[in-house]
Tab-separated table of C-alpha atoms in Angstrom:
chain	number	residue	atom	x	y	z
A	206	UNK	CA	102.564	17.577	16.946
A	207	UNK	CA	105.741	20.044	17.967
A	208	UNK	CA	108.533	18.029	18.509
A	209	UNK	CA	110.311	18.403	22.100
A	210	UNK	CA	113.035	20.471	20.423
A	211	UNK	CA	111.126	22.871	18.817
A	212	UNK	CA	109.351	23.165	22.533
A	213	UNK	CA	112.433	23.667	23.982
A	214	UNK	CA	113.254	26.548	21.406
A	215	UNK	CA	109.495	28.409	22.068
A	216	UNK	CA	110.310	28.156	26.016
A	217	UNK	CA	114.017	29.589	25.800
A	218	UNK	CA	112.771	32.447	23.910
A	219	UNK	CA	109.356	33.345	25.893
A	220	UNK	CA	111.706	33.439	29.016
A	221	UNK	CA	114.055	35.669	27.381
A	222	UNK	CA	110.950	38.154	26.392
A	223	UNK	CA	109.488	37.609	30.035
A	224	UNK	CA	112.807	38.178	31.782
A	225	UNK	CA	113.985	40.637	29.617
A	226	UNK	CA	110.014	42.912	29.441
A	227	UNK	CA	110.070	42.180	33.228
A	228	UNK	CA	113.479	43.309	34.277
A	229	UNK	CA	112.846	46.647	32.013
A	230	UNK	CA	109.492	47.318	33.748
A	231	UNK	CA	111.331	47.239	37.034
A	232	UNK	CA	114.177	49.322	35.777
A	233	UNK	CA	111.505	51.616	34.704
A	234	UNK	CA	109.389	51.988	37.741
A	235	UNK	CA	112.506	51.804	39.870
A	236	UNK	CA	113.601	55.027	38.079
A	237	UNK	CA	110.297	56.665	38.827
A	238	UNK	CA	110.336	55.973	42.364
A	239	UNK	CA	111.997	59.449	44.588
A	240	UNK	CA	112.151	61.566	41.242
A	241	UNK	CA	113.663	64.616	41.736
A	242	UNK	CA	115.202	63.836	45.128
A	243	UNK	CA	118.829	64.010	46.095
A	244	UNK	CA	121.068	61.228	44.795
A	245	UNK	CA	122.433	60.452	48.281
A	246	UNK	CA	118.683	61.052	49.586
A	247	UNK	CA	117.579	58.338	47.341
A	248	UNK	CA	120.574	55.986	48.948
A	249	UNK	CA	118.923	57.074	52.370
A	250	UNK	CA	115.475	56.148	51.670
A	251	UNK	CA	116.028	52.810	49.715
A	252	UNK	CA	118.575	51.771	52.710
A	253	UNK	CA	116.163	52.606	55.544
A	254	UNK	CA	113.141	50.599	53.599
A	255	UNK	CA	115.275	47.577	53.380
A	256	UNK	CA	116.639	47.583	57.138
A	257	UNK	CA	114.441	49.975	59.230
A	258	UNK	CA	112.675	47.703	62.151
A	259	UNK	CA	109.218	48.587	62.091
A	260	UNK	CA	109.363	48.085	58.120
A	261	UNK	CA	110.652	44.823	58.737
A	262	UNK	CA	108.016	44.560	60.958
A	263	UNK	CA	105.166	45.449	59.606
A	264	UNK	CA	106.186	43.132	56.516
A	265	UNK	CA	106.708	40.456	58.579
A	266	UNK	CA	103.245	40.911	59.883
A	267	UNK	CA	101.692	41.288	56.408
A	268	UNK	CA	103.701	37.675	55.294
A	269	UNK	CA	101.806	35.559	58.344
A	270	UNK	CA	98.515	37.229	57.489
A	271	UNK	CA	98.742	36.194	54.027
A	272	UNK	CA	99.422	32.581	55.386
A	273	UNK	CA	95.945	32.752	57.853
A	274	UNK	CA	94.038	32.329	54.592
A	275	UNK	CA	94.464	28.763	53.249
A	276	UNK	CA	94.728	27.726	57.048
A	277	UNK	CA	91.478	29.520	57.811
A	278	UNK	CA	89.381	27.511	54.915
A	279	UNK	CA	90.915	24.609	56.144
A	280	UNK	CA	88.703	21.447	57.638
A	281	UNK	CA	89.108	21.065	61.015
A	282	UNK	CA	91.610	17.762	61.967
A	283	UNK	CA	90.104	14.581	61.805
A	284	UNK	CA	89.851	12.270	64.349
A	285	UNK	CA	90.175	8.328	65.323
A	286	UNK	CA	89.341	6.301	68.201
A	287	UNK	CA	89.957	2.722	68.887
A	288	UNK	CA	87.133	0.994	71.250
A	289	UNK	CA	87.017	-2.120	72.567
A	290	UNK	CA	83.015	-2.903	73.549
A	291	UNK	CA	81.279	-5.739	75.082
A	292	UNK	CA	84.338	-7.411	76.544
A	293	UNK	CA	83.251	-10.154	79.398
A	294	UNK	CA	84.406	-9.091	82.711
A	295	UNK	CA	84.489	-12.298	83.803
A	296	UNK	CA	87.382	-13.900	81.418
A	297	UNK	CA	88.382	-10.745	79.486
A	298	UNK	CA	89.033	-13.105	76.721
A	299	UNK	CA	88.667	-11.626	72.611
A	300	UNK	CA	86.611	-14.557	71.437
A	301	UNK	CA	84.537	-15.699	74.590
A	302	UNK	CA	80.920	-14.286	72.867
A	303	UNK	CA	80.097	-13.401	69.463
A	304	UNK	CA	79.635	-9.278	70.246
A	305	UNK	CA	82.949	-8.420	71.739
A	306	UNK	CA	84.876	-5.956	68.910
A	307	UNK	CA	87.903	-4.129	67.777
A	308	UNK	CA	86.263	-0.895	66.351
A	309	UNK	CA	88.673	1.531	64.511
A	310	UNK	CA	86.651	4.975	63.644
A	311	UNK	CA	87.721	7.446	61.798
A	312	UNK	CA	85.499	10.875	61.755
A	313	UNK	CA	85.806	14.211	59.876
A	314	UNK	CA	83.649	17.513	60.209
A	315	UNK	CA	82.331	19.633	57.027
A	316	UNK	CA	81.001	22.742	58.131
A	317	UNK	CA	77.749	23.642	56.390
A	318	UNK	CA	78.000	24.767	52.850
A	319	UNK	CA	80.023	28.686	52.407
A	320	UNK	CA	81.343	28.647	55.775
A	321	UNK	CA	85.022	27.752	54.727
A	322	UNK	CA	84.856	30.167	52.028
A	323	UNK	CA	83.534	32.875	53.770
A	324	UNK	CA	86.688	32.153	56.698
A	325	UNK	CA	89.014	32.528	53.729
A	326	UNK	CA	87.721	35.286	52.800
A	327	UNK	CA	87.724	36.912	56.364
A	328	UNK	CA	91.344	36.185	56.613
A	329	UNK	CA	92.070	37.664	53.178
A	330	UNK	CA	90.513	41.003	53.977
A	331	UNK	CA	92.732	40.966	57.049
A	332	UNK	CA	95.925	40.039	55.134
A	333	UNK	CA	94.726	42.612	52.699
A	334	UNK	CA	94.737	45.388	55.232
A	335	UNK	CA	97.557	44.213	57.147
A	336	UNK	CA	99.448	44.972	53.476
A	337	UNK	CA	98.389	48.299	53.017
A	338	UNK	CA	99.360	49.180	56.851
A	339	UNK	CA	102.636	47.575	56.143
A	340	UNK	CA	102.747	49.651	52.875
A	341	UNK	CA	101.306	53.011	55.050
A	342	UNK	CA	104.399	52.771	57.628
A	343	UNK	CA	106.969	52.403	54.754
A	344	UNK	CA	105.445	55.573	53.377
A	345	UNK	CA	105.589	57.221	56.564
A	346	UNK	CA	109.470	55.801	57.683
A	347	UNK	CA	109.853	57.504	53.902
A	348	UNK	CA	108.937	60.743	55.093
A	349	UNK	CA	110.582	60.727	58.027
A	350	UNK	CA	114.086	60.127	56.051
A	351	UNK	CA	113.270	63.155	54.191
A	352	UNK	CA	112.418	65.418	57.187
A	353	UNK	CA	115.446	64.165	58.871
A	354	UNK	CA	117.814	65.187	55.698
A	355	UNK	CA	116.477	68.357	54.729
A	356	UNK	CA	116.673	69.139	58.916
A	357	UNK	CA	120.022	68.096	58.259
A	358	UNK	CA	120.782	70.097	56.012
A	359	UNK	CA	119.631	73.147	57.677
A	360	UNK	CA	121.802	72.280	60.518
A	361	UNK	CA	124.696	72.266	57.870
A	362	UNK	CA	123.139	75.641	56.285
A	363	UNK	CA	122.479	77.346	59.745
A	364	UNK	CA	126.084	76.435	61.014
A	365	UNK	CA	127.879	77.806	57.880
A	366	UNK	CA	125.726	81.361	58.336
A	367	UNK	CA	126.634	81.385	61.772
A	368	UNK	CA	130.698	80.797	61.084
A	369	UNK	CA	130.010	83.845	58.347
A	370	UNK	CA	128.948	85.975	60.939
A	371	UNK	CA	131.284	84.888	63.215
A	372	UNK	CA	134.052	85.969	60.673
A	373	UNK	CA	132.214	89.236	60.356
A	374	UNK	CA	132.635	90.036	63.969
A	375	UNK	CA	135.805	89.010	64.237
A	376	UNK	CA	136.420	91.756	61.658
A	377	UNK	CA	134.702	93.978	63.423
A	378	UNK	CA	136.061	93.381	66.687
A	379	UNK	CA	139.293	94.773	64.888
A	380	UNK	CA	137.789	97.577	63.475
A	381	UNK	CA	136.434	98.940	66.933
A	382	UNK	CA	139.723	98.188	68.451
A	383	UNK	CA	141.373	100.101	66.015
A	384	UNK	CA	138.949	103.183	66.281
A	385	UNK	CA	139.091	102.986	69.784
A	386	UNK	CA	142.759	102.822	70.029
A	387	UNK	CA	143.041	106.123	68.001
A	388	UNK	CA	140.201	108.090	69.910
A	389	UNK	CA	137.324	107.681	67.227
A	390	UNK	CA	135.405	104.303	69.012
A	391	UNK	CA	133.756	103.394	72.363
A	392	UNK	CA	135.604	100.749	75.017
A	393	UNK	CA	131.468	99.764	74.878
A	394	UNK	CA	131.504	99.144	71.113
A	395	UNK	CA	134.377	97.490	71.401
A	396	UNK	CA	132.825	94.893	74.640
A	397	UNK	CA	129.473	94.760	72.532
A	398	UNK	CA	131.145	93.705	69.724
A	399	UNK	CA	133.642	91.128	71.761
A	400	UNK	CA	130.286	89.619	73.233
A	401	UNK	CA	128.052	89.817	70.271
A	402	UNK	CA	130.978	87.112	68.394
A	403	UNK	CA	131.099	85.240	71.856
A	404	UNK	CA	127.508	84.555	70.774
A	405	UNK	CA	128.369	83.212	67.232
A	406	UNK	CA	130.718	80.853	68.903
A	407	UNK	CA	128.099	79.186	71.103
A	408	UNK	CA	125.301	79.429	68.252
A	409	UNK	CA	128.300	77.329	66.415
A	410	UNK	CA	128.089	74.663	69.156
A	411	UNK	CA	124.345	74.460	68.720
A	412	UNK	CA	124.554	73.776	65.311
A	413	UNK	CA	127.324	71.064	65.653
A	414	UNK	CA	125.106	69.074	67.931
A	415	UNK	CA	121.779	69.583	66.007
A	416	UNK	CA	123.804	67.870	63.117
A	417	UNK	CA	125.046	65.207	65.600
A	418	UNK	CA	121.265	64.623	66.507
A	419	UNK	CA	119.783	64.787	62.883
A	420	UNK	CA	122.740	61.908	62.003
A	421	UNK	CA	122.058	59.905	64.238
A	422	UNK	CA	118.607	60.183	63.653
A	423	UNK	CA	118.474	59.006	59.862
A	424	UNK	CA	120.826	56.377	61.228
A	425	UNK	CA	118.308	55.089	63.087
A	426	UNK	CA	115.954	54.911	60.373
A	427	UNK	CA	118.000	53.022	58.492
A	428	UNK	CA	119.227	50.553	61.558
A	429	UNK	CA	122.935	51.926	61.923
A	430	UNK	CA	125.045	52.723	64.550
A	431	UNK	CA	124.546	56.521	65.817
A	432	UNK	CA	128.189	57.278	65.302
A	433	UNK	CA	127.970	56.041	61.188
A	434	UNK	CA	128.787	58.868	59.280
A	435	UNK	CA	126.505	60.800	57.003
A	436	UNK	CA	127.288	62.895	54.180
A	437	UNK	CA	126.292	66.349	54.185
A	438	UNK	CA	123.195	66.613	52.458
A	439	UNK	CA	122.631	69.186	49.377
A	440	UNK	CA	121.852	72.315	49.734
A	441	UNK	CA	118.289	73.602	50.478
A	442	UNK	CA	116.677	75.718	47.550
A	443	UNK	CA	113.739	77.037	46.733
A	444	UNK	CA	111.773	75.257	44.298
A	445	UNK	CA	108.065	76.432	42.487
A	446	UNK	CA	104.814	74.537	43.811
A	447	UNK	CA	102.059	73.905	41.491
A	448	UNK	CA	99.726	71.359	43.559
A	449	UNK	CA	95.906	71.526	43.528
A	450	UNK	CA	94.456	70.747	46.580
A	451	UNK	CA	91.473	68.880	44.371
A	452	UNK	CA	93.834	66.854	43.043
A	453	UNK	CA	96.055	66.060	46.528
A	454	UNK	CA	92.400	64.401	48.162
A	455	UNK	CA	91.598	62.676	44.878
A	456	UNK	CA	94.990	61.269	45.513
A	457	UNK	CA	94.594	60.542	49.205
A	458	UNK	CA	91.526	58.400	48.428
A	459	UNK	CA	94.497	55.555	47.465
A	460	UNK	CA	96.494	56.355	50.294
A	461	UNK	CA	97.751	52.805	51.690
A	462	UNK	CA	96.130	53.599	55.573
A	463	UNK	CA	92.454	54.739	54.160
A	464	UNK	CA	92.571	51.626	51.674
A	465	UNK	CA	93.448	48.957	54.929
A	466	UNK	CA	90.367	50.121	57.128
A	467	UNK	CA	88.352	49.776	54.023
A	468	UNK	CA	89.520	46.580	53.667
A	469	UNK	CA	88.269	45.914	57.798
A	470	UNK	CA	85.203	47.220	56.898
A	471	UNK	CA	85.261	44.256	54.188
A	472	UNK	CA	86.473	41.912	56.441
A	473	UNK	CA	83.514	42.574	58.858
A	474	UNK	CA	80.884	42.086	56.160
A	475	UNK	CA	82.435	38.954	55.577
A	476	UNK	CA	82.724	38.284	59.624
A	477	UNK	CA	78.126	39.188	59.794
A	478	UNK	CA	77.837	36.703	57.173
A	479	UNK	CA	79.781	33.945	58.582
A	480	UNK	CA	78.147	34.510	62.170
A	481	UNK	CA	74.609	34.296	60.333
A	482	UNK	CA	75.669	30.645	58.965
A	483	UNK	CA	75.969	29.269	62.333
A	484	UNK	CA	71.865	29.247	61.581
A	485	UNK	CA	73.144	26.099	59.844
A	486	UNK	CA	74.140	22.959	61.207
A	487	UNK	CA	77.630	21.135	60.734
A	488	UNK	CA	77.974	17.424	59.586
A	489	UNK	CA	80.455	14.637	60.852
A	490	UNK	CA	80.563	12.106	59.071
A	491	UNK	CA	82.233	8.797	61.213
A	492	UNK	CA	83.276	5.395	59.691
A	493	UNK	CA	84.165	2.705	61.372
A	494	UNK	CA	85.253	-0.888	61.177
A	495	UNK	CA	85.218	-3.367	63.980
A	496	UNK	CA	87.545	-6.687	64.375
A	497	UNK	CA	86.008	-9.916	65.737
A	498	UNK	CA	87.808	-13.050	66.645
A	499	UNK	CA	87.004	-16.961	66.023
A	500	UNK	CA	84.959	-18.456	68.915
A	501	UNK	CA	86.926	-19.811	71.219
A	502	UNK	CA	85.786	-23.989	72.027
A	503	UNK	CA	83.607	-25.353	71.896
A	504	UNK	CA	81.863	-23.553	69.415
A	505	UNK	CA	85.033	-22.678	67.429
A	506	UNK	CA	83.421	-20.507	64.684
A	507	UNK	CA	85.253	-17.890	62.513
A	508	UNK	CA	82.886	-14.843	62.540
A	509	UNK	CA	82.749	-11.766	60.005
A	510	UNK	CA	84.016	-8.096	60.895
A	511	UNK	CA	81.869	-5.266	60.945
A	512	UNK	CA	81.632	-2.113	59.299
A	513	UNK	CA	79.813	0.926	60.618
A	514	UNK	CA	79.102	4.846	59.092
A	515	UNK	CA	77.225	7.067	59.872
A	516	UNK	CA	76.408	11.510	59.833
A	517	UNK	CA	76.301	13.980	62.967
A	518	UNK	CA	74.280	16.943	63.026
A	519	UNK	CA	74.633	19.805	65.727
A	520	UNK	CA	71.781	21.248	66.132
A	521	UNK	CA	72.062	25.231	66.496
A	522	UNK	CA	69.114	25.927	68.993
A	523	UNK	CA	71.073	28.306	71.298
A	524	UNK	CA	70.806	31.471	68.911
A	525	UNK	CA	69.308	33.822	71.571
A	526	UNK	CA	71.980	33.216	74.175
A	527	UNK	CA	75.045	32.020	71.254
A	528	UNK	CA	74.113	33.038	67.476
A	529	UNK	CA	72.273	36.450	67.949
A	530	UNK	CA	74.867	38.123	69.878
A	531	UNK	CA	77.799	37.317	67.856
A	532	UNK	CA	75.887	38.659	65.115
A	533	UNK	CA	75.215	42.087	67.006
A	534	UNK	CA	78.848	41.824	67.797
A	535	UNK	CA	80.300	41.699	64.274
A	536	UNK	CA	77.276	44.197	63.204
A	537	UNK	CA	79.017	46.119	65.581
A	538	UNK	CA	82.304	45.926	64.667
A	539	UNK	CA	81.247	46.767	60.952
A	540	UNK	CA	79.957	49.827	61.982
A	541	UNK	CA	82.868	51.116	64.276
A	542	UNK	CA	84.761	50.120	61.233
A	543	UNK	CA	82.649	52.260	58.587
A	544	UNK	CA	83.104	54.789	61.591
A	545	UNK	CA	86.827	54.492	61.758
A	546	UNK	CA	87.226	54.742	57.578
A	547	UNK	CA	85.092	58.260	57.589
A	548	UNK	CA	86.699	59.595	60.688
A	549	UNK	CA	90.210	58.981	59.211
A	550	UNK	CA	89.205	60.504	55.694
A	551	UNK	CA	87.987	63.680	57.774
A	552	UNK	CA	91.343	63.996	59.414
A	553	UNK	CA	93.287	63.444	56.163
A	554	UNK	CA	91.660	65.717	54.133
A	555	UNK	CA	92.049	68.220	57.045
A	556	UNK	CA	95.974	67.939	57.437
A	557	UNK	CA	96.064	67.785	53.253
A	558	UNK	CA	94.659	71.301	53.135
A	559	UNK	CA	96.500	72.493	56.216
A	560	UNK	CA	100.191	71.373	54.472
A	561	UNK	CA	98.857	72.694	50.671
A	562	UNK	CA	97.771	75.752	52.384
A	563	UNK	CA	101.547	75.994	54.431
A	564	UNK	CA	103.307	75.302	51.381
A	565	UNK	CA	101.668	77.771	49.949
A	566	UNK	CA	102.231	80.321	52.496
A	567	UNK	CA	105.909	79.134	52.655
A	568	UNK	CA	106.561	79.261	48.641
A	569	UNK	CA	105.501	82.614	48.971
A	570	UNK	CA	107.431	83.663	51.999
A	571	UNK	CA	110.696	81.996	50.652
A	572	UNK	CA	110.270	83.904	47.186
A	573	UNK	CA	109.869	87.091	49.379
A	574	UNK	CA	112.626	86.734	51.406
A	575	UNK	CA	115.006	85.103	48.395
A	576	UNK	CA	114.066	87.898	45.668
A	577	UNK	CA	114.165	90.688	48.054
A	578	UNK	CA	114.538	90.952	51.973
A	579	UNK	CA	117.834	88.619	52.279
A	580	UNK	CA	119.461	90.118	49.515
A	581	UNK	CA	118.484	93.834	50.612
A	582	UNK	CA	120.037	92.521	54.178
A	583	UNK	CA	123.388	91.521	52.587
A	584	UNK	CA	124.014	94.788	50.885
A	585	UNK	CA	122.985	96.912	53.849
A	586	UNK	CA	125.354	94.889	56.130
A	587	UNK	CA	128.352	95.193	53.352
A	588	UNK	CA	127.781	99.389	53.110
A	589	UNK	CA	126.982	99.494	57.355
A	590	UNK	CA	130.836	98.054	57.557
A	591	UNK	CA	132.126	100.521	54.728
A	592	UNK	CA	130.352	103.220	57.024
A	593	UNK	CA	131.521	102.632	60.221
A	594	UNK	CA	135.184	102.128	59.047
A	595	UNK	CA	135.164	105.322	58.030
A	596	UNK	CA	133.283	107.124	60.899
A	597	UNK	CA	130.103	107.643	58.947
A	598	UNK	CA	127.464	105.548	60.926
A	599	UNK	CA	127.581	104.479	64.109
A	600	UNK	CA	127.642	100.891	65.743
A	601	UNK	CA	124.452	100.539	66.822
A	602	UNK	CA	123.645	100.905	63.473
A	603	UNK	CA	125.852	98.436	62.246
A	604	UNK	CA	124.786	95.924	64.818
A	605	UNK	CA	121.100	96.024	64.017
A	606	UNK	CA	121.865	96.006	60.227
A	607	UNK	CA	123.602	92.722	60.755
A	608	UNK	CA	121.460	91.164	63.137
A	609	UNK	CA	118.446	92.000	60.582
A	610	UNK	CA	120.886	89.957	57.851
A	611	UNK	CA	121.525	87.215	59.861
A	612	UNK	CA	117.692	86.397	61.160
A	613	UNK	CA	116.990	87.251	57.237
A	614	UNK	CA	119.305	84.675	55.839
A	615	UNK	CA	118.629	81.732	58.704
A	616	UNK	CA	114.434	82.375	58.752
A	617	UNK	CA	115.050	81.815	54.817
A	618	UNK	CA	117.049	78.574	55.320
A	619	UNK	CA	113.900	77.451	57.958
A	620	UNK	CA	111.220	78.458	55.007
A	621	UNK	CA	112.872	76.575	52.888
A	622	UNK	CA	113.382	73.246	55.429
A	623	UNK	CA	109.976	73.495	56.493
A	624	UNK	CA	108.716	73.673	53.078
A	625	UNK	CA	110.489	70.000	52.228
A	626	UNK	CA	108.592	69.201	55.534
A	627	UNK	CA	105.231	69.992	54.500
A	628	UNK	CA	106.068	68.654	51.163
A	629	UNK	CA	107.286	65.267	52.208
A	630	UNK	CA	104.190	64.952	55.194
A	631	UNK	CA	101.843	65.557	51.755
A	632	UNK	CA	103.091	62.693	50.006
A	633	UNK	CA	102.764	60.576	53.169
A	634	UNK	CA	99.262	62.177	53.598
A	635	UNK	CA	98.493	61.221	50.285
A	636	UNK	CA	100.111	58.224	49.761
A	637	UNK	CA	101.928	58.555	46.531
A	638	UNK	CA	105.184	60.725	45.337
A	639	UNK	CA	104.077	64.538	44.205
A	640	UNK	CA	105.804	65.867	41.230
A	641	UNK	CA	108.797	68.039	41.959
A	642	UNK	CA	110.122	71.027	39.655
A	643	UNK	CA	113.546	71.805	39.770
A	644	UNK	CA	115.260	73.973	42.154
A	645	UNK	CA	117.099	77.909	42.347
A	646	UNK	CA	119.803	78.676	43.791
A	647	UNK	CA	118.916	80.526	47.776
């Protein structure tokens, strides 16, 4: 026999192991979970999981399901009753005649035979989907934090192209003041130019309140005032995409919202074979026990109590008008459910290939306009300025140049937003994290 030390020893150290193997598998699954995101978008995400309300909701939701299941195998309450029978109307007295009782009874239901279990497991296919839809809305509250920041960060990206341009007119404003002050410029270049960086100015205030909006939209999210600050968010850059569209719908076939209808359509076989036991009768069984008293004079005799059981059938003969039809009505609901689980996967394998094929499109577009048009724009814009300083090209010129470098530089900065878009509605879509390659520099 192990003596109670020695037990004491073997526990300390198996919870060591378990505490110590379990808090590393966290640590290592925690670490796994947002790879390759953002530090300070990891801070975002975690936060708005932990506080957002319909997270809290839907979990909340998900915890009273899982209760419905011990509850719904249950046995029904029983019940007692107290009866007093054959009292004497004339006297009303206990021990007047030998058949006036007491009787206590005490009763209790059993449904027939895989009815409880078959409840149980009704409710556990609902708790089970209830879960996954719980599970489903974190994902998508997930992606809607990452939207949010890398729209954020365009409004950052946007606003700081706009104040470069802005500082570009402003230079230029001085050279066509300059040329027009010494008879080489246009009073029109000079008003076009005056205008064209009035423009900048108000772009500037669009920016400012698209970041105002994106704040206090993650703020939201993540159940904070609007006015809480938020950090600027990194930079957008453009990143390489390697995703196979075979593999993104092998993927979504685990995504949390296709798994819960699957688990209704489980629930609702369950549901057919519980209405097809009503077929079956239930059983009460009663007991009860019944007090006498000792004849009253002159017969004065002490007589014995009285004990009483006995079993309760229903008998289930309305099944054309009761059983039938609540059969046809959870065959029914099986079906729209089987219905519901196909029409979903046809719509999620449709937006899957519409993102893949967008991200595609976009990683394309971005490595276009990153490797070639933006940095094309830049250098015609810097010689357009040497030009016109100099009287060698005029300011037409010069303004289309820079408007072509400016709509270069900003549609790049949109690529590259919508492409975290796209990206972050495909992991939702599929319902797990994609891998992400490092980023270049835009």
């Amino acid at each position: 026999m192990v003596k109670c030390s020695q037990c004491r020893h073997v526990l300390a150290a198996w919870v060591l192991w378990l505490v110590l193997g379990y808090g590393a598998g966290i640590q290592a699954w925690a670490q796994t979970v947002n790879a390759g995101l953002p530090p300070d978008l990891q801070v975002l995400i975690n936060e708005s999981l932990k506080a957002n309300a319909e997270v809290k909701q839907m979990a909340s939701l998900a915890g009273a399901a899982k209760e419905t299941i011990k509850s719904a195998g249950a046995l029904d309450d029983p019940t007692v009753s107290f009866t007093m029978n054959n009292l004497p109307t004339d006297t009303f007295r206990l021990n007047q005649d030998s058949m006036t009782q007491k009787t206590l009874e005490l009763s209790q239901k059993f449904p027939f035979p895989g009815k409880r279990r078959l409840r149980s497991e009704v409710a556990a296919e609902q708790a089970k989907s209830d879960d996954l839809a719980y599970r489903d809305k974190a994902n998508e509250i997930r992606a809607k934090v990452v939207i949010d920041y890398w729209g954020l960060a365009l409004a950052y990206a946007g606003f700081d192209i706009v104040q470069k341009n802005k500082q570009f007119w402003e230079q230029v404003v001085q050279v066509t003041e300059t040329r027009y002050k010494v008879g080489q410029g246009m009073q029109a270049d000079v008003l076009q130019a005056q205008v064209e960086l009035g423009n900048y100015l108000d772009r500037l205030f669009q920016w400012k309140q698209r970041q105002e909006s994106l704040q206090a939209n993650l703020n939201a999210l993540r159940s904070r005032p609007p006015q809480t600050p938020v950090g600027r968010p990194q930079p957008l850059s453009p990143r390489p995409v390697s995703l196979k569209l075979d593999d993104l719908l092998a993927q979504a076939e685990v995504r949390p919202q296709l798994q819960a209808l699957k688990a209704l359509v489980a629930k609702q076989e369950k549901a057919v074979d519980l209405a097809k036991k009503e077929y079956f009768p239930d059983a009460t069984v009663g007991l009860g026990y019944s007090f006498r008293e000792t004849l009253g004079p002159p017969v004065n005799q002490k007589q014995a109590d009285m004990f009483t059981g006995g079993v309760m059938f229903n008998i289930p003969i309305w099944q054309v008008s009761k059983i039938k039809p609540r059969i046809r009505e959870e065959e029914g609901r099986q079906a729209a459910a089987q219905e519901a689980v196909q029409n979903t996967w046809n719509q999620l394998a449709a937006a899957i290939k519409d993102r893949h094929a967008k991200l595609m499109r976009l990683a394309q577009q971005i490595t276009l306009y990153n490797q070639g048009i933006v940095p094309q724009a830049r250098q015609a814009v810097e010689a357009s300025l040497a030009s016109y300083q100099v009287g060698s090209l005029g300011f037409e010129r010069l303004y289309q140049n820079q408007i072509a470098a400016y709509n270069a530089e900003l549609t790049m900065r949109e690529y590259l937003k919508d492409f975290e878009e796209n990206w972050a509605e495909l992991e939702w879509l599929v319902g797990v994290e994609l891998p992400r390659s490092a980023g270049g520099k835009p």
